[in-house]
CSV table of C-alpha atoms in Angstrom, one decimal:
chain,number,residue,atom,x,y,z
A,1,MET,CA,-15.4,129.1,-125.3
A,2,LYS,CA,-17.6,126.8,-123.2
A,3,PRO,CA,-17.7,123.1,-124.1
A,4,HIS,CA,-21.0,122.0,-125.6
A,5,SER,CA,-22.9,119.0,-124.3
A,6,GLY,CA,-22.3,116.1,-126.7
A,7,ASN,CA,-19.2,117.6,-128.4
A,8,LYS,CA,-16.2,115.3,-128.7
A,9,TYR,CA,-12.6,116.4,-128.8
A,10,ARG,CA,-9.6,114.2,-129.7
A,11,VAL,CA,-6.3,115.3,-128.2
A,12,ILE,CA,-2.9,113.7,-127.8
A,13,GLY,CA,-1.2,114.3,-124.5
A,14,ILE,CA,2.6,114.0,-124.4
A,15,MET,CA,4.5,113.8,-121.1
A,16,SER,CA,8.1,113.2,-120.2
A,17,GLY,CA,8.4,112.2,-116.5
A,18,THR,CA,11.2,113.2,-114.2
A,19,SER,CA,12.4,109.6,-114.0
A,20,LEU,CA,13.5,109.8,-117.7
A,21,ASP,CA,12.1,106.5,-118.7
A,22,GLY,CA,10.7,107.9,-121.9
A,23,ILE,CA,7.9,109.9,-123.5
A,24,ASP,CA,4.3,109.0,-122.6
A,25,LEU,CA,1.9,109.5,-125.5
A,26,ALA,CA,-1.9,109.1,-125.1
A,27,VAL,CA,-4.7,109.9,-127.6
A,28,VAL,CA,-7.8,110.6,-125.7
A,29,ASP,CA,-11.4,111.4,-126.6
A,30,PHE,CA,-13.1,113.9,-124.3
A,31,SER,CA,-16.8,114.6,-124.2
A,32,TYR,CA,-18.9,116.9,-122.0
A,33,LYS,CA,-22.3,115.5,-120.9
A,34,GLN,CA,-24.7,116.3,-118.1
A,35,ASN,CA,-22.3,118.9,-116.6
A,36,ARG,CA,-19.3,116.6,-116.3
A,37,TRP,CA,-16.3,115.5,-118.4
A,38,ASN,CA,-15.8,112.0,-119.7
A,39,PHE,CA,-12.8,110.5,-121.4
A,40,SER,CA,-11.9,107.4,-123.4
A,41,ILE,CA,-8.3,106.3,-124.1
A,42,MET,CA,-7.9,105.5,-127.8
A,43,SER,CA,-4.3,104.5,-127.7
A,44,ALA,CA,-1.3,105.0,-125.5
A,45,GLU,CA,2.4,104.0,-125.3
A,46,THR,CA,5.7,104.9,-123.7
A,47,ALA,CA,8.4,105.6,-126.2
A,48,GLN,CA,11.7,104.7,-124.5
A,49,TYR,CA,14.5,107.2,-124.7
A,50,SER,CA,17.7,106.2,-126.5
A,51,GLY,CA,20.8,106.3,-124.4
A,52,GLU,CA,21.7,109.5,-126.2
A,53,TRP,CA,18.4,111.3,-125.4
A,54,TYR,CA,18.6,110.0,-121.8
A,55,GLN,CA,22.0,111.6,-121.3
A,56,LYS,CA,21.0,114.8,-123.1
A,57,LEU,CA,18.0,115.4,-120.9
A,58,LYS,CA,19.8,114.2,-117.7
A,59,ASN,CA,22.7,116.6,-118.4
A,60,ALA,CA,20.5,119.5,-119.6
A,61,PRO,CA,20.7,121.5,-116.2
A,62,GLU,CA,24.4,121.7,-116.7
A,63,LEU,CA,24.3,123.2,-120.2
A,64,PRO,CA,25.3,126.8,-121.0
A,65,GLY,CA,22.4,129.0,-122.2
A,66,GLU,CA,23.1,128.8,-125.9
A,67,LYS,CA,23.2,125.0,-125.9
A,68,LEU,CA,20.2,124.7,-123.7
A,69,VAL,CA,18.2,126.8,-126.2
A,70,ALA,CA,19.4,124.6,-129.0
A,71,LEU,CA,18.3,121.5,-127.0
A,72,HIS,CA,14.9,123.0,-126.3
A,73,ASN,CA,14.3,123.3,-130.0
A,74,GLU,CA,15.9,120.0,-130.9
A,75,TYR,CA,13.8,118.2,-128.3
A,76,GLY,CA,10.6,119.9,-129.6
A,77,ARG,CA,11.3,118.5,-133.0
A,78,PHE,CA,11.9,115.1,-131.5
A,79,ILE,CA,8.6,115.2,-129.6
A,80,GLY,CA,6.9,116.2,-132.9
A,81,GLN,CA,8.5,113.3,-134.7
A,82,GLU,CA,7.4,110.9,-132.0
A,83,ALA,CA,3.9,112.2,-132.2
A,84,ASN,CA,3.8,111.8,-136.0
A,85,ARG,CA,5.1,108.2,-135.7
A,86,PHE,CA,2.6,107.3,-133.0
A,87,LEU,CA,-0.4,108.8,-134.8
A,88,ARG,CA,0.6,107.2,-138.1
A,89,GLN,CA,1.2,103.7,-136.6
A,90,ASN,CA,-2.2,103.8,-134.9
A,91,ASN,CA,-4.0,105.4,-137.9
A,92,LEU,CA,-5.3,108.3,-135.7
A,93,VAL,CA,-6.0,112.0,-136.3
A,94,VAL,CA,-6.1,114.5,-133.5
A,95,GLU,CA,-7.3,118.1,-133.3
A,96,LEU,CA,-4.7,119.2,-130.7
A,97,ILE,CA,-1.4,118.3,-129.2
A,98,ALA,CA,-0.8,119.0,-125.5
A,99,SER,CA,2.9,118.7,-124.8
A,100,HIS,CA,4.3,119.1,-121.3
A,101,GLY,CA,8.0,118.9,-122.3
A,102,HIS,CA,10.7,117.8,-119.9
A,103,THR,CA,11.4,119.8,-116.7
A,104,VAL,CA,14.9,121.0,-116.6
A,105,PHE,CA,14.6,123.7,-113.9
A,106,HIS,CA,11.8,124.3,-111.4
A,107,GLN,CA,12.5,127.0,-108.9
A,108,PRO,CA,9.3,128.9,-108.4
A,109,GLU,CA,10.6,130.6,-105.3
A,110,LYS,CA,13.1,132.3,-107.6
A,111,GLY,CA,10.3,133.1,-110.1
A,112,PHE,CA,11.2,130.6,-112.9
A,113,THR,CA,10.5,127.2,-114.3
A,114,PHE,CA,11.6,125.7,-117.6
A,115,GLN,CA,10.4,122.7,-119.5
A,116,ALA,CA,12.5,121.8,-122.6
A,117,GLY,CA,10.6,120.9,-125.8
A,118,SER,CA,9.7,124.0,-127.9
A,119,GLY,CA,5.9,124.0,-128.6
A,120,ALA,CA,6.7,126.0,-131.8
A,121,SER,CA,8.9,123.1,-132.9
A,122,VAL,CA,6.3,120.5,-132.1
A,123,ALA,CA,3.6,122.4,-134.1
A,124,ALA,CA,6.0,122.9,-137.0
A,125,GLU,CA,7.0,119.3,-137.1
A,126,THR,CA,3.4,117.9,-136.9
A,127,GLY,CA,1.3,120.6,-138.6
A,128,ILE,CA,-1.1,120.3,-135.6
A,129,THR,CA,-2.0,123.1,-133.2
A,130,THR,CA,0.0,122.6,-130.0
A,131,VAL,CA,-0.3,123.7,-126.4
A,132,ALA,CA,2.9,123.8,-124.4
A,133,ASP,CA,4.6,125.6,-121.5
A,134,PHE,CA,1.9,124.9,-119.0
A,135,ARG,CA,3.6,126.2,-115.9
A,136,SER,CA,5.1,129.6,-116.6
A,137,THR,CA,1.9,131.7,-116.4
A,138,ASP,CA,1.2,130.4,-112.9
A,139,VAL,CA,4.8,131.1,-111.7
A,140,ALA,CA,4.5,134.6,-113.2
A,141,LEU,CA,1.3,135.0,-111.0
A,142,GLY,CA,3.3,134.1,-107.9
A,143,GLY,CA,2.4,130.4,-107.9
A,144,HIS,CA,4.4,127.2,-107.8
A,145,GLY,CA,3.4,126.2,-111.3
A,146,ALA,CA,2.8,122.8,-109.8
A,147,PRO,CA,1.1,120.5,-109.4
A,148,LEU,CA,-1.2,120.9,-112.4
A,149,VAL,CA,-2.8,117.4,-112.5
A,150,PRO,CA,-5.3,118.2,-109.7
A,151,VAL,CA,-7.6,120.0,-112.3
A,152,GLY,CA,-7.9,116.6,-114.0
A,153,ASP,CA,-8.3,114.8,-110.7
A,154,LYS,CA,-11.3,117.1,-109.8
A,155,LEU,CA,-13.0,117.0,-113.2
A,156,LEU,CA,-12.2,113.6,-114.6
A,157,PHE,CA,-12.1,111.5,-111.3
A,158,PRO,CA,-14.8,113.1,-109.1
A,159,GLU,CA,-15.7,109.8,-107.4
A,160,TYR,CA,-12.5,109.7,-105.4
A,161,ASP,CA,-11.8,111.6,-102.2
A,162,TYR,CA,-8.0,111.5,-102.8
A,163,CYS,CA,-5.9,111.1,-105.9
A,164,LEU,CA,-2.3,110.0,-105.1
A,165,ASN,CA,0.4,109.8,-107.8
A,166,LEU,CA,3.6,107.9,-107.2
A,167,GLY,CA,6.1,109.1,-109.7
A,168,GLY,CA,9.5,110.7,-109.3
A,169,PHE,CA,7.8,112.5,-106.4
A,170,ALA,CA,4.6,111.6,-104.6
A,171,ASN,CA,1.8,114.1,-104.9
A,172,ILE,CA,-1.8,114.2,-103.8
A,173,SER,CA,-4.9,116.2,-104.4
A,174,PHE,CA,-8.3,116.4,-102.6
A,175,GLU,CA,-11.1,118.8,-101.7
A,176,GLN,CA,-10.8,120.9,-98.6
A,177,ASN,CA,-13.2,123.6,-97.6
A,178,GLU,CA,-14.8,123.4,-101.0
A,179,LYS,CA,-11.5,124.1,-102.8
A,180,ARG,CA,-9.1,121.7,-104.5
A,181,VAL,CA,-5.8,121.5,-102.6
A,182,ALA,CA,-2.7,119.6,-103.8
A,183,PHE,CA,1.0,119.4,-103.1
A,184,ASP,CA,4.1,117.3,-103.5
A,185,ILE,CA,4.7,115.0,-100.6
A,186,CYS,CA,8.1,113.5,-100.9
A,187,PRO,CA,10.6,111.8,-103.3
A,188,VAL,CA,9.6,108.3,-104.5
A,189,ASN,CA,11.0,106.9,-107.7
A,190,PHE,CA,13.7,109.6,-107.8
A,191,ILE,CA,15.4,108.3,-104.7
A,192,LEU,CA,14.4,104.6,-105.0
A,193,ASN,CA,16.0,104.5,-108.5
A,194,ASP,CA,19.0,106.4,-107.4
A,195,LEU,CA,19.7,103.9,-104.6
A,196,ALA,CA,19.0,100.9,-106.9
A,197,GLU,CA,21.5,102.3,-109.4
A,198,LYS,CA,24.2,101.9,-106.7
A,199,LEU,CA,23.3,98.2,-106.8
A,200,GLY,CA,23.8,98.1,-110.6
A,201,LEU,CA,20.0,98.0,-111.2
A,202,PRO,CA,17.7,100.5,-113.0
A,203,PHE,CA,15.1,100.2,-110.2
A,204,ASP,CA,14.2,98.1,-107.2
A,205,LYS,CA,11.8,95.6,-108.8
A,206,ASN,CA,8.8,94.9,-106.5
A,207,GLY,CA,10.8,96.5,-103.7
A,208,ASN,CA,12.7,93.2,-103.2
A,209,HIS,CA,16.0,94.8,-102.1
A,210,GLY,CA,14.2,97.2,-99.8
A,211,ARG,CA,12.2,94.3,-98.3
A,212,ALA,CA,15.4,92.5,-97.5
A,213,GLY,CA,16.8,95.5,-95.6
A,214,ASN,CA,16.3,96.9,-92.1
A,215,THR,CA,15.0,100.3,-91.2
A,216,ASP,CA,17.6,102.6,-89.7
A,217,GLU,CA,15.6,104.6,-87.1
A,218,LYS,CA,18.1,107.4,-86.8
A,219,LEU,CA,18.1,108.0,-90.6
A,220,LEU,CA,14.3,107.7,-90.7
A,221,ARG,CA,14.0,110.4,-88.0
A,222,GLN,CA,16.4,112.7,-89.7
A,223,LEU,CA,14.6,112.4,-93.1
A,224,ASN,CA,11.2,113.0,-91.4
A,225,GLN,CA,12.6,116.2,-89.8
A,226,LEU,CA,13.5,117.9,-93.1
A,227,ASP,CA,12.0,121.4,-93.2
A,228,PHE,CA,9.9,120.8,-96.3
A,229,TYR,CA,7.6,118.4,-94.4
A,230,SER,CA,6.6,121.0,-91.8
A,231,GLN,CA,5.7,123.6,-94.5
A,232,SER,CA,2.1,124.2,-95.3
A,233,SER,CA,0.7,123.8,-98.8
A,234,PRO,CA,0.9,124.8,-101.5
A,235,LYS,CA,4.4,123.4,-101.9
A,236,SER,CA,6.3,121.5,-104.6
A,237,LEU,CA,9.5,119.6,-105.0
A,238,GLY,CA,12.2,119.5,-107.7
A,239,ARG,CA,15.4,117.8,-108.4
A,240,GLU,CA,17.3,120.7,-106.9
A,241,TRP,CA,15.6,120.2,-103.5
A,242,MET,CA,16.5,116.5,-103.5
A,243,ASN,CA,20.1,117.2,-104.4
A,244,GLU,CA,20.5,119.9,-101.8
A,245,TYR,CA,18.6,118.5,-98.8
A,246,PHE,CA,17.6,114.9,-99.2
A,247,LEU,CA,20.6,113.1,-100.8
A,248,PRO,CA,23.1,114.7,-98.4
A,249,VAL,CA,21.3,113.1,-95.5
A,250,ILE,CA,21.1,109.7,-97.2
A,251,ASN,CA,24.8,109.9,-98.3
A,252,SER,CA,25.9,110.7,-94.7
A,253,TYR,CA,25.0,107.2,-93.5
A,254,GLN,CA,27.5,104.4,-94.1
A,255,ILE,CA,25.0,101.6,-94.0
A,256,PRO,CA,24.1,98.9,-96.6
A,257,ILE,CA,22.1,100.1,-99.6
A,258,ALA,CA,19.3,97.7,-98.8
A,259,ASP,CA,18.9,99.3,-95.3
A,260,LYS,CA,18.8,102.8,-97.0
A,261,LEU,CA,16.1,101.5,-99.3
A,262,ARG,CA,14.1,100.0,-96.5
A,263,THR,CA,14.3,103.2,-94.5
A,264,VAL,CA,13.2,105.3,-97.5
A,265,TYR,CA,10.2,103.0,-98.1
A,266,GLU,CA,9.1,103.6,-94.5
A,267,HIS,CA,9.7,107.3,-94.9
A,268,ILE,CA,7.6,107.5,-98.0
A,269,ALA,CA,4.7,105.5,-96.4
A,270,LEU,CA,4.8,107.7,-93.3
A,271,GLN,CA,4.8,111.0,-95.2
A,272,ILE,CA,1.9,109.9,-97.4
A,273,SER,CA,-0.2,108.6,-94.5
A,274,GLY,CA,0.5,111.8,-92.6
A,275,THR,CA,-1.0,114.0,-95.4
A,276,ILE,CA,-4.4,112.2,-95.6
A,277,PRO,CA,-6.8,113.8,-93.1
A,278,GLY,CA,-9.0,110.7,-92.7
A,279,SER,CA,-10.5,107.7,-94.4
A,280,GLY,CA,-12.1,107.7,-97.9
A,281,LYS,CA,-11.5,106.4,-101.4
A,282,MET,CA,-8.1,107.0,-102.8
A,283,LEU,CA,-7.0,106.5,-106.4
A,284,VAL,CA,-3.3,105.6,-106.7
A,285,THR,CA,-1.5,105.9,-110.0
A,286,GLY,CA,2.0,106.4,-111.3
A,287,GLY,CA,4.9,103.9,-111.7
A,288,GLY,CA,5.3,103.4,-108.0
A,289,THR,CA,2.0,101.4,-107.9
A,290,PHE,CA,3.8,98.5,-109.5
A,291,ASN,CA,6.2,98.3,-106.6
A,292,SER,CA,4.4,95.8,-104.4
A,293,PHE,CA,6.5,96.4,-101.3
A,294,LEU,CA,6.0,100.2,-101.6
A,295,MET,CA,2.2,99.6,-101.8
A,296,GLU,CA,2.3,97.2,-98.8
A,297,CYS,CA,4.1,99.9,-96.7
A,298,ILE,CA,1.5,102.6,-97.8
A,299,LYS,CA,-1.4,100.3,-97.0
A,300,THR,CA,0.1,99.5,-93.6
A,301,HIS,CA,0.1,103.1,-92.5
A,302,SER,CA,-2.9,104.6,-94.4
A,303,LYS,CA,-6.6,104.6,-93.3
A,304,ALA,CA,-7.8,105.3,-96.9
A,305,GLU,CA,-9.5,102.7,-99.1
A,306,ILE,CA,-7.0,102.3,-101.9
A,307,THR,CA,-8.0,101.8,-105.5
A,308,ILE,CA,-5.4,100.8,-108.0
A,309,PRO,CA,-6.9,101.2,-111.5
A,310,THR,CA,-6.0,99.5,-114.8
A,311,ASP,CA,-2.3,99.4,-115.9
A,312,GLN,CA,-3.1,101.7,-118.8
A,313,LEU,CA,-4.5,104.4,-116.5
A,314,ILE,CA,-1.6,103.9,-114.0
A,315,HIS,CA,0.9,104.4,-116.8
A,316,PHE,CA,-0.7,107.2,-118.6
A,317,LYS,CA,-2.8,109.3,-116.2
A,318,GLU,CA,-0.5,112.3,-116.4
A,319,ALA,CA,-0.4,112.2,-120.2
A,320,ILE,CA,-4.2,111.9,-120.2
A,321,VAL,CA,-4.6,114.8,-117.8
A,322,PHE,CA,-2.2,117.0,-119.8
A,323,ALA,CA,-4.2,116.3,-122.9
A,324,PHE,CA,-7.2,117.5,-120.9
A,325,LEU,CA,-5.4,120.6,-119.7
A,326,GLY,CA,-4.4,121.4,-123.2
A,327,LEU,CA,-8.0,121.1,-124.3
A,328,LEU,CA,-9.2,123.4,-121.5
A,329,ARG,CA,-6.5,126.0,-122.5
A,330,PHE,CA,-7.7,125.7,-126.2
A,331,LEU,CA,-11.3,126.3,-125.0
A,332,GLY,CA,-10.2,129.2,-122.8
A,333,GLN,CA,-11.2,127.4,-119.6
A,334,ILE,CA,-9.5,127.4,-116.3
A,335,ASN,CA,-6.9,124.7,-116.1
A,336,CYS,CA,-4.8,125.9,-113.1
A,337,TYR,CA,-6.2,126.4,-109.6
A,338,ALA,CA,-4.7,129.1,-107.4
A,339,SER,CA,-5.9,127.1,-104.4
A,340,VAL,CA,-3.4,124.4,-105.5
A,341,THR,CA,-0.4,126.4,-106.6
A,342,GLY,CA,-0.7,129.5,-104.4
A,343,SER,CA,-0.8,132.0,-107.3
A,344,ARG,CA,-2.8,135.2,-107.2
A,345,LYS,CA,-5.7,133.8,-109.3
A,346,ASP,CA,-6.9,130.9,-111.3
A,347,SER,CA,-5.6,130.9,-114.8
A,348,SER,CA,-5.9,129.2,-118.2
A,349,SER,CA,-2.2,128.4,-118.6
A,350,GLY,CA,-0.2,127.3,-121.6
A,351,ILE,CA,0.9,128.8,-124.9
A,352,ILE,CA,-1.0,127.9,-128.0
A,353,TYR,CA,1.1,127.4,-131.1
A,354,PRO,CA,-1.2,127.3,-134.2
A,355,ALA,CA,-0.6,124.7,-136.9
């Protein structure tokens, strides 16, 4: 089904980030005019996880199969309940839910990925047609199943040469040889928050503790020499990679946490600047944009003209894009690029669960 010029579609996108800060919900109106997509955010919020849900999702990778399946369904019901609450509070009605779920496993090299949050449970709880499980089709086609946001970057933000997201991991997308390419770059909030927790803090606000530290050049060299950074794209990162390769290097150094933080900030900035082939306009979103010291480090090393958008777009870009990906799937349009993920072909990915 092709989108018709002038048609409007109202979708709620629901996204749980790897940093486990909560569920992002965004109701978005999409329209297709003059051969391009436009969007308008009607309402958006982050629903903070309770301590119980935080622990459930954090510990999900350790669960035996039976309990993981039970959590998958329970979490789907929870997502549906949150969607109902959000729509009711804002007096909004949507045609479609696009729910990413929460990534528990992502090992495309072994042929699997798993996002908790049953789409069937979401649809049953809300009575609204739901698109979920956006990554499995691409992995089955030999791809990484990630990143998926570049489809939104290309179609919703065509005025930018680069789109950089600073979430649990940094990822970037841009046009190269008339094809969209995208890949994960390095850990960002995953590692910064992990180190901040060792100081008794949930995160390093404004990078203040990192700013106070000193760069350890030996640690920096060792991080920069990790095999992942020399691999060509497409490539993606997951919690497993960080636990197996990144954290052991960090933990092998008996230096102050502030120095580890400062070194990681430098590492992030160098890895990001090294991926950008030249100058141009770069849109930067994700929670990391609120870390002023991190942004200073990136600006110091990057040649790109950096644009930081509104707080709402920074917070909710991924939820907005997943709403869009769900709409494309509902319309039978391509929402996953083989040039990005390395799969055998482009696909319209996601499972549709009717109301």
